[in-house]
mmCIF file of C-alpha atoms in Angstrom:
data_model
loop_
_atom_site.group_PDB
_atom_site.id
_atom_site.type_symbol
_atom_site.label_atom_id
_atom_site.label_comp_id
_atom_site.label_asym_id
_atom_site.label_seq_id
_atom_site.Cartn_x
_atom_site.Cartn_y
_atom_site.Cartn_z
ATOM 1 C CA MET F 1 -21.451 -29.455 29.788
ATOM 2 C CA THR F 2 -19.247 -29.059 26.702
ATOM 3 C CA THR F 3 -16.939 -31.750 25.356
ATOM 4 C CA PRO F 4 -13.670 -31.821 23.374
ATOM 5 C CA THR F 5 -15.890 -32.064 20.294
ATOM 6 C CA ALA F 6 -17.373 -28.675 21.193
ATOM 7 C CA LEU F 7 -13.870 -27.225 21.395
ATOM 8 C CA ALA F 8 -13.113 -28.700 17.969
ATOM 9 C CA ARG F 9 -16.241 -26.975 16.663
ATOM 10 C CA ALA F 10 -14.975 -23.729 18.157
ATOM 11 C CA GLU F 11 -11.682 -24.199 16.279
ATOM 12 C CA ALA F 12 -13.625 -24.826 13.067
ATOM 13 C CA LEU F 13 -15.662 -21.663 13.610
ATOM 14 C CA TYR F 14 -12.466 -19.703 14.177
ATOM 15 C CA ASP F 15 -10.957 -21.063 10.955
ATOM 16 C CA ALA F 16 -14.135 -20.011 9.141
ATOM 17 C CA GLY F 17 -13.719 -16.444 10.409
ATOM 18 C CA ARG F 18 -16.636 -16.612 12.843
ATOM 19 C CA PHE F 19 -14.578 -15.362 15.758
ATOM 20 C CA GLU F 20 -17.387 -14.202 18.037
ATOM 21 C CA GLN F 21 -19.184 -17.555 17.892
ATOM 22 C CA ALA F 22 -15.916 -19.423 18.366
ATOM 23 C CA GLY F 23 -15.161 -17.318 21.434
ATOM 24 C CA GLU F 24 -18.595 -17.974 22.920
ATOM 25 C CA LEU F 25 -18.172 -21.717 22.471
ATOM 26 C CA ALA F 26 -14.674 -21.625 23.996
ATOM 27 C CA ALA F 27 -16.002 -19.605 26.952
ATOM 28 C CA ARG F 28 -18.748 -22.165 27.569
ATOM 29 C CA HIS F 29 -16.145 -24.910 27.549
ATOM 30 C CA LEU F 30 -14.025 -22.968 30.055
ATOM 31 C CA ALA F 31 -16.991 -22.622 32.396
ATOM 32 C CA SER F 32 -16.721 -26.360 33.003
ATOM 33 C CA ASP F 33 -12.913 -26.621 32.654
ATOM 34 C CA PRO F 34 -11.357 -23.240 33.564
ATOM 35 C CA GLU F 35 -7.766 -24.547 33.437
ATOM 36 C CA ASP F 36 -7.905 -25.891 29.870
ATOM 37 C CA ALA F 37 -4.888 -24.094 28.389
ATOM 38 C CA ASP F 38 -5.789 -24.874 24.764
ATOM 39 C CA ALA F 39 -9.274 -23.421 25.235
ATOM 40 C CA LEU F 40 -7.822 -20.333 26.901
ATOM 41 C CA VAL F 41 -5.461 -19.795 23.961
ATOM 42 C CA LEU F 42 -8.366 -20.175 21.546
ATOM 43 C CA LEU F 43 -10.373 -17.639 23.547
ATOM 44 C CA ALA F 44 -7.375 -15.284 23.460
ATOM 45 C CA ARG F 45 -7.161 -15.658 19.669
ATOM 46 C CA CYS F 46 -10.855 -14.798 19.326
ATOM 47 C CA LEU F 47 -10.570 -11.757 21.603
ATOM 48 C CA HIS F 48 -7.443 -10.632 19.751
ATOM 49 C CA ARG F 49 -9.298 -10.836 16.434
ATOM 50 C CA ALA F 50 -12.142 -8.839 17.936
ATOM 51 C CA GLY F 51 -9.685 -6.105 18.964
ATOM 52 C CA ASP F 52 -10.032 -6.675 22.718
ATOM 53 C CA HIS F 53 -6.297 -7.044 23.299
ATOM 54 C CA PRO F 54 -6.253 -6.554 27.111
ATOM 55 C CA ALA F 55 -8.836 -9.327 27.586
ATOM 56 C CA ALA F 56 -6.924 -11.516 25.120
ATOM 57 C CA LEU F 57 -3.723 -10.994 27.115
ATOM 58 C CA THR F 58 -5.496 -11.955 30.335
ATOM 59 C CA ALA F 59 -6.759 -15.173 28.739
ATOM 60 C CA VAL F 60 -3.408 -16.208 27.294
ATOM 61 C CA GLU F 61 -1.581 -15.497 30.553
ATOM 62 C CA ARG F 62 -4.098 -17.719 32.356
ATOM 63 C CA ALA F 63 -3.224 -20.411 29.833
ATOM 64 C CA LEU F 64 0.495 -20.024 30.478
ATOM 65 C CA ARG F 65 -0.013 -20.200 34.230
ATOM 66 C CA ALA F 66 -1.825 -23.494 33.687
ATOM 67 C CA GLN F 67 0.777 -24.771 31.187
ATOM 68 C CA PRO F 68 3.976 -22.633 31.263
ATOM 69 C CA GLU F 69 5.673 -24.356 28.315
ATOM 70 C CA LEU F 70 2.746 -24.144 25.902
ATOM 71 C CA VAL F 71 4.357 -22.945 22.665
ATOM 72 C CA MET F 72 1.117 -21.746 21.084
ATOM 73 C CA GLY F 73 0.451 -19.720 24.216
ATOM 74 C CA HIS F 74 3.773 -17.903 23.941
ATOM 75 C CA LEU F 75 3.214 -17.312 20.217
ATOM 76 C CA MET F 76 -0.207 -15.825 20.894
ATOM 77 C CA ARG F 77 1.143 -13.732 23.757
ATOM 78 C CA THR F 78 3.786 -12.286 21.402
ATOM 79 C CA GLN F 79 1.118 -11.235 18.894
ATOM 80 C CA ILE F 80 -1.046 -9.632 21.552
ATOM 81 C CA LEU F 81 1.853 -7.735 23.114
ATOM 82 C CA LEU F 82 2.793 -6.363 19.690
ATOM 83 C CA ALA F 83 -0.799 -5.193 19.201
ATOM 84 C CA LEU F 84 -0.548 -3.445 22.585
ATOM 85 C CA LYS F 85 2.803 -1.903 21.474
ATOM 86 C CA ARG F 86 4.606 -3.506 24.406
ATOM 87 C CA PHE F 87 7.584 -4.237 22.190
ATOM 88 C CA GLY F 88 10.112 -5.218 24.871
ATOM 89 C CA ASP F 89 7.721 -7.756 26.411
ATOM 90 C CA ALA F 90 6.871 -9.076 22.942
ATOM 91 C CA GLU F 91 10.547 -9.674 22.174
ATOM 92 C CA ALA F 92 11.029 -11.492 25.472
ATOM 93 C CA SER F 93 7.990 -13.675 24.767
ATOM 94 C CA ALA F 94 9.285 -14.495 21.276
ATOM 95 C CA HIS F 95 12.734 -15.406 22.622
ATOM 96 C CA ARG F 96 11.046 -17.739 25.105
ATOM 97 C CA THR F 97 9.178 -19.398 22.234
ATOM 98 C CA VAL F 98 12.462 -20.034 20.391
ATOM 99 C CA GLN F 99 13.902 -21.571 23.560
ATOM 100 C CA LEU F 100 10.912 -23.899 23.880
ATOM 101 C CA ALA F 101 10.682 -24.864 20.187
ATOM 102 C CA PRO F 102 13.967 -24.098 18.381
ATOM 103 C CA SER F 103 13.108 -26.390 15.458
ATOM 104 C CA PHE F 104 9.668 -24.886 14.820
ATOM 105 C CA TRP F 105 9.582 -22.323 12.014
ATOM 106 C CA GLY F 106 6.826 -20.356 13.768
ATOM 107 C CA SER F 107 9.054 -19.619 16.759
ATOM 108 C CA HIS F 108 11.640 -17.865 14.586
ATOM 109 C CA TYR F 109 8.905 -16.180 12.589
ATOM 110 C CA ALA F 110 7.464 -14.746 15.816
ATOM 111 C CA LEU F 111 10.901 -13.548 16.900
ATOM 112 C CA GLY F 112 11.565 -11.964 13.507
ATOM 113 C CA THR F 113 8.184 -10.248 13.567
ATOM 114 C CA ALA F 114 8.741 -8.901 17.088
ATOM 115 C CA LEU F 115 12.205 -7.589 16.189
ATOM 116 C CA ALA F 116 10.955 -6.030 12.951
ATOM 117 C CA GLU F 117 7.986 -4.347 14.656
ATOM 118 C CA THR F 118 10.170 -3.035 17.467
ATOM 119 C CA ALA F 119 12.686 -1.647 14.974
ATOM 120 C CA GLU F 120 9.963 0.030 12.903
ATOM 121 C CA TYR F 121 7.578 1.337 15.549
ATOM 122 C CA GLY F 122 9.419 1.143 18.847
ATOM 123 C CA GLY F 123 11.044 4.544 18.648
ATOM 124 C CA GLY F 124 13.473 5.078 15.775
ATOM 125 C CA ARG F 125 14.536 2.485 13.221
ATOM 126 C CA ASP F 126 17.122 0.164 14.789
ATOM 127 C CA ARG F 127 19.258 -1.330 12.009
ATOM 128 C CA ALA F 128 20.724 -3.983 14.316
ATOM 129 C CA ARG F 129 17.227 -5.218 15.119
ATOM 130 C CA VAL F 130 16.264 -5.169 11.432
ATOM 131 C CA THR F 131 19.284 -7.346 10.669
ATOM 132 C CA ALA F 132 18.411 -9.701 13.534
ATOM 133 C CA ALA F 133 14.808 -9.855 12.272
ATOM 134 C CA TYR F 134 16.066 -10.710 8.771
ATOM 135 C CA GLU F 135 18.216 -13.547 10.123
ATOM 136 C CA ALA F 136 15.300 -14.885 12.183
ATOM 137 C CA ALA F 137 13.112 -14.778 9.067
ATOM 138 C CA ARG F 138 15.715 -16.695 7.064
ATOM 139 C CA THR F 139 15.827 -19.336 9.791
ATOM 140 C CA ALA F 140 12.033 -19.576 9.641
ATOM 141 C CA VAL F 141 12.239 -20.130 5.863
ATOM 142 C CA ALA F 142 14.908 -22.811 6.308
ATOM 143 C CA LEU F 143 12.679 -24.643 8.799
ATOM 144 C CA GLY F 144 9.422 -24.030 6.908
ATOM 145 C CA PRO F 145 10.237 -23.559 3.194
ATOM 146 C CA GLU F 146 6.577 -23.898 2.194
ATOM 147 C CA GLU F 147 5.322 -21.283 4.660
ATOM 148 C CA ASP F 148 4.416 -18.135 2.733
ATOM 149 C CA ALA F 149 4.420 -15.991 5.904
ATOM 150 C CA ALA F 150 8.094 -16.785 6.500
ATOM 151 C CA HIS F 151 9.028 -15.775 2.944
ATOM 152 C CA PHE F 152 7.015 -12.575 3.303
ATOM 153 C CA LEU F 153 8.935 -11.692 6.473
ATOM 154 C CA VAL F 154 12.216 -12.239 4.616
ATOM 155 C CA GLY F 155 10.965 -9.840 1.946
ATOM 156 C CA LEU F 156 9.807 -7.241 4.452
ATOM 157 C CA THR F 157 13.034 -7.245 6.461
ATOM 158 C CA ALA F 158 15.207 -7.325 3.331
ATOM 159 C CA GLN F 159 13.264 -4.350 1.953
ATOM 160 C CA ARG F 160 13.852 -2.407 5.157
ATOM 161 C CA ARG F 161 17.569 -3.221 4.908
ATOM 162 C CA GLY F 162 17.627 -1.838 1.362
ATOM 163 C CA ASP F 163 18.225 -5.261 -0.234
ATOM 164 C CA HIS F 164 15.520 -4.900 -2.865
ATOM 165 C CA ALA F 165 16.638 -7.815 -5.032
ATOM 166 C CA THR F 166 16.251 -10.273 -2.130
ATOM 167 C CA ALA F 167 12.966 -8.660 -1.115
ATOM 168 C CA ARG F 168 11.594 -8.985 -4.643
ATOM 169 C CA ARG F 169 12.486 -12.694 -4.841
ATOM 170 C CA ALA F 170 10.954 -13.313 -1.418
ATOM 171 C CA TYR F 171 7.668 -11.595 -2.345
ATOM 172 C CA GLU F 172 7.520 -13.527 -5.618
ATOM 173 C CA THR F 173 7.974 -16.781 -3.670
ATOM 174 C CA THR F 174 5.261 -15.673 -1.227
ATOM 175 C CA LEU F 175 2.836 -15.162 -4.101
ATOM 176 C CA ARG F 176 3.771 -18.503 -5.643
ATOM 177 C CA LEU F 177 2.875 -20.187 -2.360
ATOM 178 C CA ASN F 178 -0.117 -17.939 -1.606
ATOM 179 C CA PRO F 179 -1.477 -15.913 -4.550
ATOM 180 C CA GLN F 180 -4.037 -14.355 -2.164
ATOM 181 C CA SER F 181 -1.436 -12.476 -0.092
ATOM 182 C CA SER F 182 -2.543 -8.859 -0.410
ATOM 183 C CA GLU F 183 0.504 -7.598 1.498
ATOM 184 C CA ALA F 184 2.917 -9.373 -0.857
ATOM 185 C CA HIS F 185 1.126 -7.912 -3.892
ATOM 186 C CA ASN F 186 1.342 -4.448 -2.347
ATOM 187 C CA ASN F 187 5.005 -4.607 -1.312
ATOM 188 C CA LEU F 188 6.164 -6.184 -4.568
ATOM 189 C CA SER F 189 4.371 -3.411 -6.447
ATOM 190 C CA LEU F 190 6.188 -0.788 -4.365
ATOM 191 C CA LEU F 191 9.497 -2.326 -5.439
ATOM 192 C CA ARG F 192 8.413 -2.409 -9.079
ATOM 193 C CA LEU F 193 7.367 1.225 -8.859
ATOM 194 C CA ARG F 194 10.916 2.145 -7.877
ATOM 195 C CA ARG F 195 12.113 0.794 -11.244
ATOM 196 C CA ARG F 196 9.410 2.392 -13.381
ATOM 197 C CA TRP F 197 11.947 4.553 -15.254
ATOM 198 C CA LEU F 198 14.448 1.721 -15.730
ATOM 199 C CA ARG F 199 12.299 -1.242 -16.654
ATOM 200 C CA ARG F 200 9.646 -1.232 -19.331
ATOM 201 C CA GLY F 201 6.219 -2.185 -18.023
ATOM 202 C CA ALA F 202 7.203 -1.774 -14.353
ATOM 203 C CA TRP F 203 4.603 0.967 -13.759
ATOM 204 C CA THR F 204 1.850 -1.193 -15.250
ATOM 205 C CA GLN F 205 2.922 -4.228 -13.205
ATOM 206 C CA ALA F 206 2.937 -2.087 -10.052
ATOM 207 C CA ALA F 207 -0.577 -0.824 -10.758
ATOM 208 C CA GLU F 208 -1.799 -4.381 -11.360
ATOM 209 C CA GLY F 209 -0.310 -5.434 -8.028
ATOM 210 C CA PHE F 210 -1.972 -2.586 -6.131
ATOM 211 C CA VAL F 211 -5.321 -3.403 -7.758
ATOM 212 C CA ALA F 212 -4.921 -7.079 -6.805
ATOM 213 C CA SER F 213 -3.977 -6.137 -3.241
ATOM 214 C CA ALA F 214 -6.962 -3.820 -2.837
ATOM 215 C CA ALA F 215 -9.319 -6.439 -4.290
ATOM 216 C CA LEU F 216 -8.030 -9.173 -1.966
ATOM 217 C CA ASP F 217 -8.314 -7.041 1.168
ATOM 218 C CA LEU F 218 -10.979 -4.352 1.044
ATOM 219 C CA THR F 219 -9.735 -2.930 4.367
ATOM 220 C CA ASP F 220 -6.157 -2.501 3.090
ATOM 221 C CA ARG F 221 -5.723 1.273 3.215
ATOM 222 C CA LYS F 222 -2.123 1.040 2.009
ATOM 223 C CA ALA F 223 -3.018 -0.513 -1.331
ATOM 224 C CA ARG F 224 -5.777 2.045 -1.888
ATOM 225 C CA TYR F 225 -3.433 4.894 -1.025
ATOM 226 C CA ASN F 226 -0.828 3.567 -3.452
ATOM 227 C CA LEU F 227 -3.465 3.505 -6.206
ATOM 228 C CA GLU F 228 -4.419 7.083 -5.297
ATOM 229 C CA ALA F 229 -0.762 8.081 -5.527
ATOM 230 C CA MET F 230 -0.491 6.496 -8.982
ATOM 231 C CA ALA F 231 -3.672 8.237 -10.167
ATOM 232 C CA TRP F 232 -2.401 11.553 -8.796
ATOM 233 C CA GLY F 233 0.970 10.985 -10.475
ATOM 234 C CA THR F 234 -0.820 10.465 -13.787
ATOM 235 C CA ALA F 235 -2.747 13.730 -13.412
ATOM 236 C CA ALA F 236 0.358 15.577 -12.205
ATOM 237 C CA GLY F 237 2.379 14.258 -15.151
ATOM 238 C CA ALA F 238 -0.210 15.699 -17.537
ATOM 239 C CA ARG F 239 0.563 19.186 -16.205
ATOM 240 C CA TRP F 240 3.672 19.271 -18.397
ATOM 241 C CA VAL F 241 1.532 18.697 -21.490
ATOM 242 C CA ALA F 242 -0.847 21.448 -20.368
ATOM 243 C CA LEU F 243 2.052 23.848 -19.734
ATOM 244 C CA VAL F 244 3.597 23.090 -23.132
ATOM 245 C CA GLY F 245 0.222 23.701 -24.750
ATOM 246 C CA PHE F 246 -0.169 26.981 -22.889
ATOM 247 C CA VAL F 247 3.238 28.207 -24.054
ATOM 248 C CA ALA F 248 2.471 27.100 -27.634
ATOM 249 C CA SER F 249 -0.815 29.002 -27.645
ATOM 250 C CA VAL F 250 0.762 32.175 -26.237
ATOM 251 C CA ILE F 251 3.584 32.078 -28.812
ATOM 252 C CA ALA F 252 1.103 31.442 -31.631
ATOM 253 C CA LEU F 253 -0.971 34.469 -30.587
ATOM 254 C CA ALA F 254 2.124 36.632 -30.282
ATOM 255 C CA TRP F 255 3.032 35.617 -33.814
ATOM 256 C CA VAL F 256 -0.274 36.963 -35.140
ATOM 257 C CA PRO F 257 -0.034 40.702 -35.975
ATOM 258 C CA SER F 258 -2.475 42.885 -34.068
ATOM 259 C CA ASP F 259 -4.339 43.949 -37.223
ATOM 260 C CA ALA F 260 -4.058 40.605 -39.039
ATOM 261 C CA SER F 261 -6.851 39.199 -41.145
ATOM 262 C CA ALA F 262 -8.077 35.633 -40.863
ATOM 263 C CA SER F 263 -5.917 34.531 -43.784
ATOM 264 C CA GLU F 264 -2.814 36.110 -42.235
ATOM 265 C CA ALA F 265 -3.478 34.482 -38.850
ATOM 266 C CA VAL F 266 -4.106 30.975 -40.149
ATOM 267 C CA VAL F 267 -0.448 29.824 -40.267
ATOM 268 C CA PRO F 268 0.538 30.717 -36.680
ATOM 269 C CA LEU F 269 -2.811 29.531 -35.338
ATOM 270 C CA LEU F 270 -2.599 26.187 -37.153
ATOM 271 C CA THR F 271 1.009 25.766 -36.019
ATOM 272 C CA GLY F 272 0.060 26.389 -32.382
ATOM 273 C CA GLY F 273 -2.926 24.080 -32.715
ATOM 274 C CA ALA F 274 -0.763 21.356 -34.249
ATOM 275 C CA VAL F 275 1.625 21.548 -31.312
ATOM 276 C CA LEU F 276 -1.310 21.317 -28.886
ATOM 277 C CA VAL F 277 -2.910 18.360 -30.635
ATOM 278 C CA ALA F 278 0.411 16.549 -31.091
ATOM 279 C CA ALA F 279 1.336 16.991 -27.419
ATOM 280 C CA TRP F 280 -1.987 15.639 -26.144
ATOM 281 C CA ALA F 281 -2.094 12.870 -28.751
ATOM 282 C CA ALA F 282 1.391 11.690 -27.760
ATOM 283 C CA TRP F 283 0.414 11.770 -24.083
ATOM 284 C CA GLY F 284 -2.792 9.846 -24.848
ATOM 285 C CA VAL F 285 -0.937 7.130 -26.796
ATOM 286 C CA TRP F 286 1.637 6.820 -24.027
ATOM 287 C CA MET F 287 -1.026 6.524 -21.329
ATOM 288 C CA ALA F 288 -3.027 4.011 -23.394
ATOM 289 C CA ARG F 289 0.036 1.780 -23.534
ATOM 290 C CA ARG F 290 0.927 2.390 -19.909
ATOM 291 C CA VAL F 291 -2.576 1.835 -18.485
ATOM 292 C CA PRO F 292 -4.201 -1.186 -20.158
ATOM 293 C CA PRO F 293 -8.027 -1.392 -20.247
ATOM 294 C CA ARG F 294 -8.208 -3.743 -17.242
ATOM 295 C CA LEU F 295 -6.619 -1.065 -15.020
ATOM 296 C CA ARG F 296 -8.524 1.988 -16.214
ATOM 297 C CA ARG F 297 -11.737 1.391 -14.308
ATOM 298 C CA PRO F 298 -10.038 0.732 -10.907
ATOM 299 C CA LEU F 299 -7.882 3.842 -11.299
ATOM 300 C CA LEU F 300 -10.878 5.969 -12.287
ATOM 301 C CA LEU F 301 -12.910 4.682 -9.342
ATOM 302 C CA VAL F 302 -10.079 5.539 -6.963
ATOM 303 C CA ALA F 303 -9.456 8.913 -8.605
ATOM 304 C CA ARG F 304 -13.052 10.137 -8.394
ATOM 305 C CA ASN F 305 -13.047 9.621 -4.615
ATOM 306 C CA CYS F 306 -9.672 11.271 -4.042
ATOM 307 C CA PRO F 307 -9.839 15.112 -3.836
ATOM 308 C CA PRO F 308 -6.083 15.669 -4.517
ATOM 309 C CA VAL F 309 -6.410 13.778 -7.817
ATOM 310 C CA LEU F 310 -9.560 15.682 -8.776
ATOM 311 C CA TYR F 311 -7.990 19.072 -7.972
ATOM 312 C CA MET F 312 -4.861 18.282 -9.990
ATOM 313 C CA ALA F 313 -6.842 16.931 -12.941
ATOM 314 C CA GLY F 314 -9.211 19.927 -12.825
ATOM 315 C CA ALA F 315 -6.373 22.470 -12.917
ATOM 316 C CA VAL F 316 -4.746 20.675 -15.854
ATOM 317 C CA ALA F 317 -8.051 20.416 -17.738
ATOM 318 C CA LEU F 318 -8.847 24.131 -17.313
ATOM 319 C CA LEU F 319 -5.437 25.243 -18.581
ATOM 320 C CA SER F 320 -5.693 22.888 -21.558
ATOM 321 C CA LEU F 321 -9.188 24.092 -22.456
ATOM 322 C CA TYR F 322 -7.945 27.656 -22.213
ATOM 323 C CA SER F 323 -5.096 26.947 -24.641
ATOM 324 C CA PHE F 324 -7.479 25.550 -27.234
ATOM 325 C CA ALA F 325 -10.009 28.338 -26.634
ATOM 326 C CA VAL F 326 -7.566 31.211 -27.209
ATOM 327 C CA LEU F 327 -6.544 29.733 -30.552
ATOM 328 C CA ALA F 328 -10.176 29.292 -31.601
ATOM 329 C CA LEU F 329 -11.094 32.795 -30.378
ATOM 330 C CA TRP F 330 -7.853 34.438 -31.477
ATOM 331 C CA SER F 331 -9.451 37.809 -32.082
ATOM 332 C CA LEU F 332 -10.181 38.051 -28.334
ATOM 333 C CA ASP F 333 -6.685 37.015 -27.326
ATOM 334 C CA SER F 334 -5.738 40.096 -25.329
ATOM 335 C CA ALA F 335 -8.721 39.811 -23.021
ATOM 336 C CA LEU F 336 -8.402 36.062 -22.572
ATOM 337 C CA VAL F 337 -4.643 35.970 -22.065
ATOM 338 C CA GLY F 338 -4.646 38.921 -19.726
ATOM 339 C CA GLY F 339 -7.725 37.852 -17.822
ATOM 340 C CA LEU F 340 -7.417 34.088 -17.551
ATOM 341 C CA GLY F 341 -4.125 32.784 -18.908
ATOM 342 C CA THR F 342 -1.758 33.861 -16.166
ATOM 343 C CA PRO F 343 -4.053 32.852 -13.267
ATOM 344 C CA LEU F 344 -4.677 29.424 -14.840
ATOM 345 C CA PHE F 345 -0.951 28.925 -15.437
ATOM 346 C CA TRP F 346 -0.141 29.638 -11.800
ATOM 347 C CA ALA F 347 -3.141 27.620 -10.650
ATOM 348 C CA VAL F 348 -1.549 24.493 -12.149
ATOM 349 C CA ILE F 349 1.763 25.206 -10.399
ATOM 350 C CA ILE F 350 0.149 25.924 -7.032
ATOM 351 C CA THR F 351 -2.344 23.055 -7.283
ATOM 352 C CA TYR F 352 0.541 20.642 -7.864
ATOM 353 C CA TRP F 353 2.139 21.455 -4.513
ATOM 354 C CA VAL F 354 -1.110 21.838 -2.575
ATOM 355 C CA SER F 355 -2.588 18.566 -3.879
ATOM 356 C CA ARG F 356 0.696 16.757 -3.287
ATOM 357 C CA SER F 357 0.655 17.869 0.335
ATOM 358 C CA ALA F 358 -3.000 16.817 0.661
ATOM 359 C CA LEU F 359 -2.186 13.406 -0.827
ATOM 360 C CA ASN F 360 0.660 12.894 1.660
ATOM 361 C CA ARG F 361 -1.742 13.575 4.520
ATOM 362 C CA ARG F 362 -3.916 10.684 3.271
ATOM 363 C CA MET F 363 -1.038 8.236 3.693
ATOM 364 C CA PRO F 364 -1.831 5.510 6.271
ATOM 365 C CA LYS F 365 0.183 6.161 9.402
ATOM 366 C CA ASP F 366 0.972 2.471 9.991
#
């Protein structure tokens, strides 16, 4: 027969992330005391973590039949119903929690979360619900100013309302309270990315945030996708340098008379080469300042496993190599330009749109 001490051990196992063992211990306790509402809620939490949401809902509803006003039971029921996408029932459960514990920050946090999830995923974005979720989140912050989850919900709902200044402050507060919040790192970086053309260093700060988010949560597909998008954007941005180089090489070759000697061709060829080198050197200096050494390895690791980035980078590299090659082999210009130049030029244009579409398909759906 288990004792309250055994249930405390189950709680400790749950806190340590050992959900299966915690659930087994809670189940053994319930074999001797099947109406223990706290144990039933703990079992529901373990099942929820394991992804068995129907079984978790059964357990928590048993707990609420045994103790109808158990606040933690209603909170857990709200989470499970959201996981099951039963948004209306989740809202009703959250409202009941607020009725039972109006001074508890977690009640308003649960209500704000339910409203926000319903607005986002319940069939068309409902701005009234987003506003109500934002107000519930603000109430949660007022009642629990040191709770990072409440500040994060303020940021999330403010961001969905388009109030990016409030969202940014809320995410910064979240990270002050909990530097390990991968979601706050990710969302704050998205806001910084919006200002990359207006604020110096914003792109670099965004990349650092995405790297931190991905490192803190290895299962966070959003952070990884955002890094892929930044790596693709870097490769896609280089296409302009490649196109400028291509045009410079074509003009330089057109400037060389058809029967020119090496001495007569040197000026246009050196001019075209100087434009090519200057363009790539300027791009390299800009990227070296934009992507500090600490970010280069993570971006390269992401890029090499992302086909859209590789395709875009490959198309740019081939066109650039072609531009240098035609200047070095200027006497063969007609064959090279006619045979390879035009296809490589259009390959960069087409690859941009095809790889962009492929990248969008990699975006996490939730």
